[in-house]
Structure formats: C-alpha cells, structure tokens
Amino acid sequence: MGAERRDTGAKGGDDVVALLWRGATPVRRGPRPRFSIDGIVTAATTIADARGLDAVTMQSVAESLGTTKMALYRYVPGRVELDALMLDTALGTPPPAAAGSPWHVALTDWARSVHARALARPWSVELAQRPHVPGPVELAWFESGLAALAGLPLTGAEKLDTLALLVGHVMSLVRQQPAGASPEADLAARLAPVLAERAGEYPHSLAAFTGASSGARDDALRFGVARVVAGVAALADERG
Amino acid sequence: MGAERRDTGAKGGDDVVALLWRGATPVRRGPRPRFSIDGIVTAATTIADARGLDAVTMQSVAESLGTTKMALYRYVPGRVELDALMLDTALGTPPPAAAGSPWHVALTDWARSVHARALARPWSVELAQRPHVPGPVELAWFESGLAALAGLPLTGAEKLDTLALLVGHVMSLVRQQPAGASPEADLAARLAPVLAERAGEYPHSLAAFTGASSGARDDALRFGVARVVAGVAALADERG
DNA sequence: TGTTTACTGTGTCTCCAGGACGCAATTAGA
DNA sequence: TCTAATTGCGTCCTGGAGACACAGTAAACA
C-alpha cells in the first residue's frame, strides 16, 4: 500500500465531482452496459465490509461481478474515483432529526449516529480522512449537523468547526477499533513490559493507562462529545 | 497505492516494539554495518518531507543512501517497521512545559505544539492515525500532556480521552492542509457550481460555507481547542 | 596465527496493483 | 440499412514489497 494516494489534482477532482454529483444518465448509443456504477460500488463495498479496504482491488471487484478488471474502467475512471463513490455511500443517509429536541441533545445524537455508522464500516474512516470532495450524502450529514446548531449564536465558520471537531473525535475512536480483535488490550499487553522497565520516565502515562484499563472504550465517545457540547454551551452562554 | 497496511498482527507488532524501544546494540560479529537504523530513518524522513510519503519506497530510500533496496532489509524488517520508526521521530521531543502556568494554558500550549509539529510534517499524521504501537517519543508527548492535566479531578481514562480528543482535532485539521496549494478554497470553488444548483437541498451548508470563506483556517484550531478546554473546565468545576 | 562462523551486501525472481491501448462486437439513430 | 458511438476485454507496461541464495568479511576463539 502505498498507503496514500495524493490526488486533489484538478483533472482528477473534476472527474470525481462529476461522478458523485451525476444526474440522470442520458440515453446512449451502442450496446447496453452490462453493469452500473451503483452495482460496482456495491460490490466493492461488500468486499470492503468482508475483507477490508486492502482487499478492494479492481481485480477483486471484477471477479465478484463475474467480469475482468478492465471492463470496470468503462464505468469508473480509476481507483481514486471508486474510493470517492464508496465513501459517499458508506454511511448511508443521516437519520431524520427528532423535531423539538434541544440543540445539545440533537448534536449529541448526531455525533452518536456518525459514530455508529462509521463503526459499522471502519474502512470509510480511512477514506473520509483523506482530502476529498464531499458527495451528496456526506453533505447531507453536514446539513443535518448544521441544522442541530441552527439556533445558536455562532458564525457559520464556528458551526463548521464544531462539526469538524466532533467528526475528528469520532474518526479517531473508530480508527482504534479494528473490528475483530482486542482493541487496546492487545496494545497495552505489548507495551506493558516495556513500560514497566521505564516506569520512572513515564509516571503519568503508567498511572493513566493502568487506571484506564477497566472502563469500556465507548466511554471515550460519550466523554468527548459531552466535553465539546459543554464547551459550545459555555460559548453560547457567554454570548447570551 | 495500496493506501493502507493493516498490520497489528502479533509477529509484526513485536518487531515494531523491539525496534522502537531498542536499547544499546550488543557487539556483533562480522563486518561492521555500513548504515544504521537512524541513518535510514533520517533518509526516509528527508524524502517524505520533500516529496511526500508516497515517494518513500525502499528503492528511493536506498538510492538516497547510495545503496540498493535489499541492503536496507538488513536493518529494517519491512515497510511497516520503517513507518513506525519514521513516525516516532517525526514530531521530535515535546517542548518542556512552562512551569507554574495554569492547566488550561498548559493544555492549550500542548495542543498548539502538537499542531505546529504535525503541520511541519503532514505525512506524520497519516502514520499516526493508523493503529500502531506508540514509541518512546510519542509516549513522551502523552506524558507531557498528562502532566498538564495532573491537578484536575479527572480519572486516568478521562485524561487520556481529553488528549485523544485534542489530538483527533489537530490531526483532522492538518489533513486538510496539503502543504502547498489552496486548502479548501480549491474545494469550495469546485463544489460551488454544484451547490448553487441545489441550494434548496442544502440551505444550512450553503450559508455556513459562504459565510466561512472569509476567516483564516487557523481559527479552527483555536476554536476547537478552546471548546475542549472549556468543556473540561466545566466538568472540573462541577466536581469541585 | 589460523580457523570458524555469524553477519553483511546485494542481485535476481516472484507476486500483485494500477492503468494505457487497441481491437472486436454491438446497437441506437439517421 | 448503414454508420458511428459505445461497450467488453485481452495484452502489455510500470512500479513496489519482499523471498532467497550466495559471496564476501571480520570478530571471536583455539
């Protein structure tokens, strides 16, 4: 893996935008396409769900559709575009906001929804955290988050920053839960002998880690979201 | 690129731990090594700084050292381990805490230091956000962050969560600043025509984005850190 | 002062991913 | 019916990670 794929380039970016925001396909000449973009994205998503993002190659997607790699390039310009399409469908549409709930409840719910969806498809986080152009679905999530903040005395930039703060937190947490195995129990076990030897150099860390091993990790989500909400509330109060 | 590299496996992880926390090298038989782990990591870092993480291949590192790819495998088991070593040296040691400053100042300074260092080496964020075993330097950063929180009535887990929250925010921000070009001005420009067409579907987003285009992006850092600090302060007050 | 032997340097080979290119088959529109 | 756009897809090329084997080298020991 190259693990990264810098794109952000002008040309590629335009392709991505066109694909993500594509309207109805005009009638075309020639043979009917045997596949569809949606079908390809679904196949890729299924593979990613089952075997991780690494397992998604043009090859593997093509095989799961019963065709060959090069046939896919008729539908999707390249891997970058496929990633963008996968990302924008990964989370699904945001849940409708419960009308009438106070902003801090709505915002907390929103963050929890993002977390739940992201946790169900950890690979989407990997994609979401590369620089990318948001698609319709991702923008809908932003829209619903902004709606929760609509009544607050914050500037547009501040509202976006608030959502970014929550999203950043949620993504960080999801990154540490590789689905199956032991999350940080494994890590702690591996690090423990080393830390024990050097206890003197890392007194606070040792205390915090040993004390932390009891509580479940979901607390981190609750804690972080609550702190952010409290911080925003403090600002709102300050401004009246 | 494969962009990702799941490892987290038991065997590989042990190698990583051994390398990161290696002590003095015992005297060995045979020819003196011509290179050193530090030298290799430095070379790789130089390449990453200049041309990005994608440009770091065993090949390119070897060339910059005047040797061949396979020679490097005598020092570093593989790419995963090289990444781990690069990460742990990327940020450098944390600055000493200004003694006597109140916790919220110390914590804010800490977050700003993390941001400054990460911004100087954006590729380190990519590495830091994969699941990984922390090395001595990374742990030293944690240690210094925990020191800032030492006096607060929080549990160990809560302190760690607080730092994770800040780090998550900082990393999110750095991800959006690909060094050179226009950060989100470019993105906004690309998205603008699409959004304009569908203004009705995304009223809040449109308002927030257009309103936000003025302020610089450093405000996001300040805003986020301030919110978190305020949120933590609220909790601390609550507990006396 | 040999001699042993672990350790280093490195060329070659394999596997696999992304992607360019071109040709044959197909079918909507004129 | 004819034609031109469009699809399906085989072949080829460019890397990158890593396995392996073998030759050279020097520290340790008798």
Coordinates of C-alpha atoms (C1' of nucleotides) in Angstrom, one line a residue:
Chain A
M1 CA 0.0 0.0 0.0
G2 CA 1.1 2.7 -0.8
A3 CA -1.0 3.9 1.7
E4 CA -1.8 7.1 0.3
R5 CA -3.0 8.5 -2.8
R6 CA -2.5 12.2 -3.2
D7 CA -4.9 13.4 -5.7
T8 CA -6.5 16.7 -5.2
G9 CA -5.4 17.4 -8.7
A10 CA -7.6 19.5 -10.9
K11 CA -8.4 16.9 -13.6
G12 CA -9.0 14.0 -11.3
G13 CA -11.0 16.1 -9.0
D14 CA -13.4 17.1 -11.7
D15 CA -14.0 13.5 -12.6
V16 CA -14.8 12.8 -9.0
V17 CA -17.2 15.7 -8.8
A18 CA -18.9 14.6 -12.0
L19 CA -19.4 11.1 -10.7
L20 CA -20.5 12.0 -7.3
W21 CA -23.0 14.5 -8.4
R22 CA -24.0 12.8 -11.6
G23 CA -27.6 13.4 -12.7
A24 CA -29.7 11.1 -14.8
T25 CA -27.7 9.3 -17.5
P26 CA -28.7 10.5 -20.9
V27 CA -29.7 7.8 -23.5
R28 CA -26.6 6.4 -25.2
R29 CA -25.8 4.7 -28.4
G30 CA -24.2 1.3 -28.6
P31 CA -24.6 -1.8 -26.5
R32 CA -26.4 -1.6 -23.2
P33 CA -24.0 -1.5 -20.3
R34 CA -24.0 -4.8 -18.5
F35 CA -23.1 -3.2 -15.2
S36 CA -23.8 0.0 -13.5
I37 CA -21.8 2.3 -11.3
D38 CA -24.0 1.5 -8.4
G39 CA -23.6 -2.2 -8.9
I40 CA -19.8 -1.8 -8.9
V41 CA -19.8 0.4 -5.9
T42 CA -22.0 -2.1 -4.1
A43 CA -19.7 -5.0 -5.0
A44 CA -16.6 -3.0 -3.8
T45 CA -18.4 -2.1 -0.6
T46 CA -19.3 -5.7 0.1
I47 CA -15.7 -6.7 -0.3
A48 CA -14.5 -3.9 1.9
D49 CA -17.0 -4.9 4.6
A50 CA -15.9 -8.5 4.5
R51 CA -12.2 -8.3 4.0
G52 CA -11.1 -4.7 4.5
L53 CA -10.2 -1.9 2.2
D54 CA -7.0 -3.5 1.2
A55 CA -8.9 -6.4 -0.4
V56 CA -10.7 -4.0 -2.7
T57 CA -8.8 -4.0 -6.0
M58 CA -10.1 -3.6 -9.5
Q59 CA -9.3 -7.3 -9.8
S60 CA -11.3 -8.4 -6.8
V61 CA -14.3 -6.2 -7.6
A62 CA -14.3 -7.5 -11.2
E63 CA -14.2 -11.1 -10.0
S64 CA -17.1 -10.6 -7.7
L65 CA -19.1 -9.3 -10.6
G66 CA -18.0 -12.1 -12.9
T67 CA -16.0 -10.0 -15.3
T68 CA -12.5 -8.8 -15.7
K69 CA -10.6 -5.9 -14.4
M70 CA -10.5 -3.8 -17.5
A71 CA -14.2 -3.9 -18.0
L72 CA -14.7 -1.8 -14.9
Y73 CA -12.7 1.0 -16.3
R74 CA -15.6 1.7 -18.6
Y75 CA -17.6 2.7 -15.6
V76 CA -15.1 4.1 -13.2
P77 CA -12.1 6.1 -14.3
G78 CA -9.9 4.7 -11.7
R79 CA -9.3 3.6 -8.2
V80 CA -9.5 7.2 -6.7
E81 CA -13.0 7.7 -8.1
L82 CA -14.1 4.3 -6.9
D83 CA -12.9 5.3 -3.4
A84 CA -14.9 8.5 -3.6
L85 CA -18.0 6.7 -4.6
M86 CA -17.6 4.1 -1.9
L87 CA -17.1 6.8 0.7
D88 CA -20.2 8.7 -0.2
T89 CA -22.5 5.7 0.1
A90 CA -20.7 4.1 3.1
L91 CA -22.5 5.9 5.8
G92 CA -25.9 6.0 4.3
T93 CA -28.3 8.9 4.6
P94 CA -28.4 10.6 8.0
P95 CA -31.3 9.8 10.3
P96 CA -34.0 12.4 10.5
A97 CA -33.6 14.8 13.4
A98 CA -36.0 14.4 16.2
A99 CA -38.0 17.6 16.0
G100 CA -38.2 19.8 19.0
S101 CA -35.2 18.4 20.9
P102 CA -32.8 21.0 22.4
W103 CA -29.7 21.6 20.4
H104 CA -27.3 19.8 22.7
V105 CA -29.4 16.6 22.5
A106 CA -29.7 16.9 18.8
L107 CA -25.9 17.5 18.4
T108 CA -25.1 14.6 20.7
D109 CA -27.4 12.3 18.8
W110 CA -25.8 13.4 15.6
A111 CA -22.4 12.6 16.8
R112 CA -23.5 9.2 18.0
S113 CA -25.1 8.5 14.7
V114 CA -21.9 9.3 12.9
H115 CA -20.0 7.1 15.2
A116 CA -22.4 4.2 14.9
R117 CA -22.4 4.3 11.1
A118 CA -18.6 4.7 10.9
L119 CA -18.0 1.9 13.3
A120 CA -20.1 -0.4 11.1
R121 CA -17.8 0.4 8.2
P122 CA -14.4 1.2 9.6
W123 CA -12.8 1.5 6.2
S124 CA -15.0 4.5 5.5
V125 CA -12.9 6.4 8.0
E126 CA -9.8 5.8 6.1
L127 CA -11.3 7.3 3.1
A128 CA -13.0 10.1 4.8
Q129 CA -9.8 11.3 6.3
R130 CA -8.0 11.8 3.1
P131 CA -8.5 15.2 1.4
H132 CA -11.6 14.7 -0.7
V133 CA -14.5 16.3 -2.3
P134 CA -17.7 15.7 -0.4
G135 CA -20.5 14.0 -2.2
P136 CA -24.3 14.4 -1.8
V137 CA -24.6 12.1 1.1
E138 CA -21.7 13.5 3.0
L139 CA -23.1 16.9 2.5
A140 CA -26.4 15.7 3.8
W141 CA -24.7 14.7 7.0
F142 CA -23.2 18.2 7.3
E143 CA -26.6 19.7 6.6
S144 CA -28.2 17.7 9.4
G145 CA -25.5 18.6 11.8
L146 CA -25.7 22.2 11.0
A147 CA -29.5 22.1 11.5
A148 CA -28.9 21.0 15.0
L149 CA -26.8 24.1 15.6
A150 CA -29.1 26.4 13.7
G151 CA -30.4 28.3 16.7
L152 CA -27.0 29.0 18.3
P153 CA -25.2 32.4 18.3
L154 CA -22.3 31.0 16.3
T155 CA -20.9 32.1 13.0
G156 CA -21.0 29.8 10.0
A157 CA -17.3 29.0 10.3
E158 CA -17.8 28.2 14.0
K159 CA -20.6 25.8 13.3
L160 CA -18.5 24.0 10.7
D161 CA -15.6 23.9 13.2
T162 CA -17.8 22.4 15.8
L163 CA -18.9 19.6 13.5
A164 CA -15.3 19.1 12.4
L165 CA -14.3 18.8 16.0
L166 CA -16.9 16.1 16.6
V167 CA -16.1 14.3 13.4
G168 CA -12.4 14.3 14.2
H169 CA -13.0 12.7 17.5
V170 CA -15.4 10.1 16.2
M171 CA -13.0 9.1 13.5
S172 CA -10.1 8.9 15.9
L173 CA -12.0 6.5 18.0
V174 CA -13.2 4.3 15.2
R175 CA -9.6 4.0 13.9
Q176 CA -8.7 2.3 17.1
Q177 CA -11.3 -0.5 16.9
P178 CA -10.2 -2.8 14.2
A179 CA -13.5 -4.7 14.2
G180 CA -12.5 -8.1 15.5
A181 CA -9.6 -8.5 17.9
S182 CA -8.8 -6.9 21.1
P183 CA -8.6 -3.1 20.7
E184 CA -6.1 -1.7 23.0
A185 CA -5.9 -4.6 25.4
D186 CA -3.5 -6.1 22.9
L187 CA -1.6 -2.9 22.6
A188 CA -1.4 -2.5 26.4
A189 CA -0.2 -6.0 26.8
R190 CA 2.5 -5.5 24.3
L191 CA 3.6 -2.2 25.7
A192 CA 3.3 -3.2 29.4
P193 CA 6.7 -5.0 29.8
V194 CA 8.4 -2.0 28.2
L195 CA 6.6 0.5 30.3
A196 CA 7.3 -1.4 33.5
E197 CA 11.0 -1.2 32.8
R198 CA 10.9 2.5 32.3
A199 CA 8.2 3.4 34.8
G200 CA 10.4 6.3 36.0
E201 CA 10.3 8.0 32.7
Y202 CA 6.6 7.9 32.2
P203 CA 4.9 8.2 35.6
H204 CA 1.7 9.9 34.4
S205 CA 1.3 7.5 31.5
L206 CA 1.7 4.5 33.7
A207 CA -0.9 5.8 36.1
A208 CA -3.4 6.7 33.4
F209 CA -3.0 3.5 31.5
T210 CA -3.3 1.2 34.4
G211 CA -6.2 3.1 35.8
A212 CA -7.9 3.2 32.4
S213 CA -7.8 -0.5 31.6
S214 CA -11.1 -1.1 33.4
G215 CA -13.6 1.2 31.7
A216 CA -15.0 0.3 28.3
R217 CA -14.0 2.3 25.3
D218 CA -17.4 3.6 24.5
D219 CA -16.9 6.0 27.3
A220 CA -14.4 7.8 25.2
L221 CA -17.1 8.7 22.8
R222 CA -19.5 9.9 25.4
F223 CA -16.9 11.8 27.2
G224 CA -15.5 13.6 24.2
V225 CA -18.9 14.5 22.8
A226 CA -20.0 15.8 26.2
R227 CA -16.9 17.9 26.6
V228 CA -17.4 19.5 23.2
V229 CA -21.1 20.1 23.8
A230 CA -20.2 21.7 27.2
G231 CA -17.6 23.8 25.6
V232 CA -20.0 25.1 22.9
A233 CA -22.7 25.7 25.6
A234 CA -20.2 27.8 27.5
L235 CA -19.6 29.9 24.4
A236 CA -23.2 30.3 23.7
D237 CA -24.0 31.3 27.3
E238 CA -21.2 33.8 27.1
R239 CA -22.8 35.5 24.1
G240 CA -26.2 35.4 25.6
Chain B
M1 CA -1.3 2.6 -3.5
G2 CA -2.4 0.5 -1.5
A3 CA -3.1 3.1 0.8
E4 CA -3.4 1.1 3.8
R5 CA -1.5 -1.5 5.5
R6 CA -3.2 -3.4 8.2
D7 CA -0.8 -5.0 10.4
T8 CA -1.5 -5.1 14.1
G9 CA -0.5 -8.7 13.7
A10 CA 1.2 -10.3 16.6
K11 CA 4.5 -11.1 14.9
G12 CA 5.0 -7.9 13.2
G13 CA 4.0 -5.9 16.2
D14 CA 6.7 -7.5 18.3
D15 CA 9.3 -6.5 15.7
V16 CA 8.0 -3.0 15.9
V17 CA 8.2 -2.8 19.6
A18 CA 11.7 -4.2 19.6
L19 CA 12.8 -1.6 17.1
L20 CA 11.1 1.3 18.7
W21 CA 12.3 0.5 22.2
R22 CA 15.6 -0.9 21.3
G23 CA 18.4 -0.4 23.8
A24 CA 22.1 -0.3 23.1
T25 CA 23.1 -2.6 20.3
P26 CA 25.2 -5.5 21.6
V27 CA 28.6 -6.1 20.0
R28 CA 28.2 -8.2 16.9
R29 CA 30.4 -10.4 14.9
G30 CA 31.0 -10.0 11.2
P31 CA 31.5 -6.9 9.1
R32 CA 30.6 -3.5 10.6
P33 CA 27.3 -2.4 9.3
R34 CA 27.7 0.4 6.7
F35 CA 24.5 2.0 7.7
S36 CA 22.4 2.5 10.8
I37 CA 18.7 2.5 11.6
D38 CA 18.9 6.1 12.4
G39 CA 20.5 6.9 9.1
I40 CA 17.9 5.1 7.2
V41 CA 15.1 6.7 9.1
T42 CA 16.6 10.1 8.5
A43 CA 16.9 9.4 4.8
A44 CA 13.4 8.3 4.6
T45 CA 12.2 11.3 6.5
T46 CA 14.1 13.6 4.2
I47 CA 12.3 12.1 1.3
A48 CA 8.9 12.3 2.9
D49 CA 9.5 15.9 3.8
A50 CA 10.5 16.8 0.3
R51 CA 8.2 14.6 -1.8
G52 CA 5.6 13.1 0.5
L53 CA 5.0 9.8 2.0
D54 CA 4.3 8.2 -1.4
A55 CA 7.8 8.9 -2.5
V56 CA 9.2 6.9 0.3
T57 CA 9.9 3.4 -1.1
M58 CA 12.6 1.0 -0.1
Q59 CA 14.0 1.8 -3.5
S60 CA 14.1 5.6 -3.1
V61 CA 15.5 5.4 0.4
A62 CA 18.2 3.1 -0.8
E63 CA 19.1 5.3 -3.7
S64 CA 19.4 8.3 -1.4
L65 CA 21.9 6.3 0.7
G66 CA 23.8 5.2 -2.3
T67 CA 22.9 1.5 -2.0
T68 CA 20.3 -0.9 -3.2
K69 CA 16.9 -1.8 -1.9
M70 CA 17.7 -5.1 -0.5
A71 CA 20.5 -3.9 1.6
L72 CA 18.0 -2.0 3.7
Y73 CA 16.2 -5.1 4.8
R74 CA 19.3 -6.0 6.9
Y75 CA 18.4 -3.1 9.1
V76 CA 14.6 -2.8 8.9
P77 CA 12.3 -5.8 8.6
G78 CA 9.9 -4.1 6.2
R79 CA 8.0 -1.1 5.3
V80 CA 5.7 -1.3 8.3
E81 CA 8.6 -1.1 10.7
L82 CA 10.1 1.8 8.8
D83 CA 6.9 3.7 9.0
A84 CA 6.8 3.1 12.8
L85 CA 10.3 4.4 13.1
M86 CA 9.6 7.4 11.0
L87 CA 6.5 8.3 13.0
D88 CA 8.3 8.1 16.3
T89 CA 10.9 10.6 15.2
A90 CA 8.8 12.8 13.1
L91 CA 7.4 15.1 15.8
G92 CA 10.6 15.4 17.8
T93 CA 10.6 15.6 21.6
P94 CA 7.9 17.7 23.2
P95 CA 8.8 21.2 24.5
P96 CA 9.3 21.4 28.2
A97 CA 6.2 22.7 30.0
A98 CA 6.3 26.2 31.3
A99 CA 6.3 25.6 35.0
G100 CA 3.6 27.3 37.0
S101 CA 1.2 28.0 34.3
P102 CA -2.5 27.1 35.0
W103 CA -3.7 23.9 33.5
H104 CA -5.8 25.4 30.7
V105 CA -2.9 27.4 29.4
A106 CA -0.6 24.4 29.6
L107 CA -3.1 22.2 27.8
T108 CA -3.7 24.8 25.1
D109 CA 0.0 25.2 24.6
W110 CA 0.4 21.5 24.3
A111 CA -2.2 21.2 21.7
R112 CA -0.7 24.1 19.7
S113 CA 2.7 22.4 19.9
V114 CA 1.3 19.2 18.6
H115 CA -0.3 21.1 15.8
A116 CA 2.8 23.0 14.9
R117 CA 4.9 19.9 14.7
A118 CA 2.3 17.9 12.8
L119 CA 1.9 20.7 10.3
A120 CA 5.6 20.8 9.6
R121 CA 5.4 17.1 8.7
P122 CA 1.9 16.4 7.4
W123 CA 2.8 12.8 6.5
S124 CA 3.3 12.0 10.1
V125 CA -0.5 12.4 10.6
E126 CA -1.1 9.7 8.1
L127 CA 1.1 7.4 10.0
A128 CA -0.2 8.4 13.4
Q129 CA -3.8 7.7 12.5
R130 CA -3.2 4.1 11.7
P131 CA -3.4 1.7 14.6
H132 CA 0.1 1.5 15.9
V133 CA 2.3 0.9 18.9
P134 CA 3.5 4.2 20.3
G135 CA 7.2 4.7 20.6
P136 CA 9.2 6.4 23.2
V137 CA 8.8 9.9 21.7
E138 CA 5.1 9.6 21.2
L139 CA 4.7 8.4 24.7
A140 CA 6.7 11.4 25.9
W141 CA 4.2 13.6 24.2
F142 CA 1.4 11.8 26.1
E143 CA 3.4 12.2 29.3
S144 CA 3.7 15.9 28.8
G145 CA 0.0 16.3 28.0
L146 CA -0.9 14.3 31.1
A147 CA 1.3 16.4 33.2
A148 CA -0.7 19.4 32.2
L149 CA -3.8 17.7 33.4
A150 CA -2.2 16.3 36.6
G151 CA -4.0 18.6 39.0
L152 CA -7.5 18.1 37.7
P153 CA -10.2 15.9 39.3
L154 CA -10.4 13.5 36.3
T155 CA -9.8 9.8 36.1
G156 CA -6.9 8.4 34.2
A157 CA -9.2 7.3 31.4
E158 CA -10.7 10.8 31.2
K159 CA -7.4 12.4 30.9
L160 CA -6.4 10.1 28.1
D161 CA -9.7 10.8 26.4
T162 CA -9.1 14.5 26.7
L163 CA -5.8 14.2 25.0
A164 CA -7.2 11.9 22.3
L165 CA -9.9 14.5 21.7
L166 CA -7.4 17.2 21.2
V167 CA -5.1 15.1 19.1
G168 CA -8.0 14.0 16.9
H169 CA -8.9 17.5 16.2
V170 CA -5.4 18.6 15.4
M171 CA -4.9 15.7 13.0
S172 CA -8.1 16.4 11.2
L173 CA -7.0 20.0 10.6
V174 CA -3.6 19.1 9.4
R175 CA -5.1 16.6 7.0
Q176 CA -6.8 19.4 5.2
Q177 CA -3.7 21.5 4.6
P178 CA -1.7 19.7 1.9
A179 CA 1.3 22.0 2.4
G180 CA 1.3 23.9 -0.8
A181 CA -1.8 24.7 -2.6
S182 CA -5.1 26.2 -1.7
P183 CA -6.6 24.2 1.1
E184 CA -10.4 24.4 0.9
A185 CA -10.6 27.4 -1.4
D186 CA -10.0 25.0 -4.2
L187 CA -12.5 22.6 -2.8
A188 CA -15.1 25.3 -2.4
A189 CA -14.5 26.5 -5.9
R190 CA -15.1 23.1 -7.3
L191 CA -18.1 22.5 -5.2
A192 CA -19.7 25.9 -5.7
P193 CA -21.4 25.4 -9.0
V194 CA -22.9 22.1 -7.8
L195 CA -24.1 23.6 -4.6
A196 CA -25.6 26.6 -6.3
E197 CA -27.8 24.4 -8.4
R198 CA -29.0 22.5 -5.4
A199 CA -29.2 25.4 -3.0
G200 CA -32.6 24.3 -1.8
E201 CA -31.4 20.9 -0.6
Y202 CA -28.5 22.3 1.5
P203 CA -29.6 25.6 2.9
H204 CA -27.5 25.5 6.1
S205 CA -24.4 24.3 4.3
L206 CA -24.6 27.0 1.7
A207 CA -25.0 29.6 4.4
A208 CA -22.2 28.2 6.5
F209 CA -19.8 27.8 3.6
T210 CA -20.3 31.2 2.1
G211 CA -20.1 32.8 5.5
A212 CA -17.0 30.9 6.3
S213 CA -14.9 31.7 3.3
S214 CA -13.5 34.8 4.9
G215 CA -11.8 33.7 8.1
A216 CA -8.5 32.0 8.0
R217 CA -8.2 28.3 8.9
D218 CA -6.1 28.7 11.9
D219 CA -9.2 29.8 13.7
A220 CA -10.4 26.2 13.6
L221 CA -7.6 25.2 15.8
R222 CA -8.1 27.9 18.3
F223 CA -11.8 27.4 18.3
G224 CA -11.7 23.7 18.8
V225 CA -9.0 23.7 21.5
A226 CA -10.9 26.4 23.3
R227 CA -14.1 24.5 23.2
V228 CA -12.5 21.4 24.6
V229 CA -10.7 23.3 27.3
A230 CA -14.0 25.0 28.2
G231 CA -15.7 21.6 28.3
V232 CA -13.1 20.1 30.6
A233 CA -13.2 23.2 32.8
A234 CA -17.0 22.8 33.1
L235 CA -16.6 19.2 34.3
A236 CA -13.8 20.1 36.7
D237 CA -15.9 22.9 38.2
E238 CA -18.8 20.6 38.6
R239 CA -16.7 18.2 40.6
G240 CA -15.3 21.0 42.8
Chain C
dT1 C1' 48.0 -17.0 14.0
dG2 C1' 44.8 -19.6 11.8
dT3 C1' 40.0 -21.1 11.6
dT4 C1' 35.4 -20.9 12.4
dT5 C1' 31.1 -18.7 11.9
dA6 C1' 27.9 -15.2 12.4
dC7 C1' 26.7 -11.3 9.9
dT8 C1' 26.5 -8.0 6.0
dG9 C1' 25.9 -6.7 0.9
dT10 C1' 23.3 -7.4 -2.9
dG11 C1' 21.5 -9.4 -7.5
dT12 C1' 17.7 -11.9 -9.1
dC13 C1' 12.9 -13.5 -9.1
dT14 C1' 8.1 -13.6 -7.9
dC15 C1' 3.6 -11.6 -6.8
dC16 C1' 0.4 -8.1 -7.3
dA17 C1' -1.7 -3.5 -8.0
dG18 C1' -3.0 0.3 -11.2
dG19 C1' -3.5 1.6 -15.6
dA20 C1' -2.7 2.5 -21.1
dC21 C1' -4.0 0.9 -25.6
dG22 C1' -6.3 -1.2 -29.1
dC23 C1' -9.5 -4.3 -31.4
dA24 C1' -13.8 -6.7 -32.0
dA25 C1' -18.6 -6.9 -31.0
dT26 C1' -23.0 -4.4 -30.5
dT27 C1' -26.8 -1.4 -31.2
dA28 C1' -29.2 3.4 -31.3
dG29 C1' -30.1 6.9 -34.6
dA30 C1' -30.1 8.7 -39.4
Chain D
dT1 C1' -29.8 -0.5 -43.8
dC2 C1' -25.9 1.8 -42.7
dT3 C1' -22.8 4.1 -39.6
dA4 C1' -20.7 5.8 -35.6
dA5 C1' -20.7 5.7 -30.7
dT6 C1' -20.0 2.8 -27.1
dT7 C1' -19.1 -1.5 -24.6
dG8 C1' -16.3 -5.8 -23.4
dC9 C1' -11.9 -7.1 -22.6
dG10 C1' -7.2 -9.2 -23.8
dT11 C1' -2.4 -7.7 -23.7
dC12 C1' 1.3 -5.1 -22.1
dC13 C1' 3.9 -1.9 -19.1
dT14 C1' 5.3 0.3 -14.8
dG15 C1' 6.3 0.1 -10.2
dG16 C1' 6.5 -1.6 -5.2
dA17 C1' 7.2 -5.2 -1.5
dG18 C1' 9.5 -8.9 -0.3
dA19 C1' 11.8 -14.0 -0.6
dC20 C1' 16.1 -16.2 -1.4
dA21 C1' 20.6 -17.5 -2.3
dC22 C1' 25.3 -16.7 -2.4
dA23 C1' 29.5 -14.3 -1.8
dG24 C1' 32.5 -11.5 1.0
dT25 C1' 34.1 -10.0 5.7
dA26 C1' 35.7 -9.7 10.2
dA27 C1' 35.2 -10.8 15.2
dA28 C1' 36.0 -14.5 18.4
dC29 C1' 38.2 -18.5 19.9
dA30 C1' 41.6 -22.3 19.9

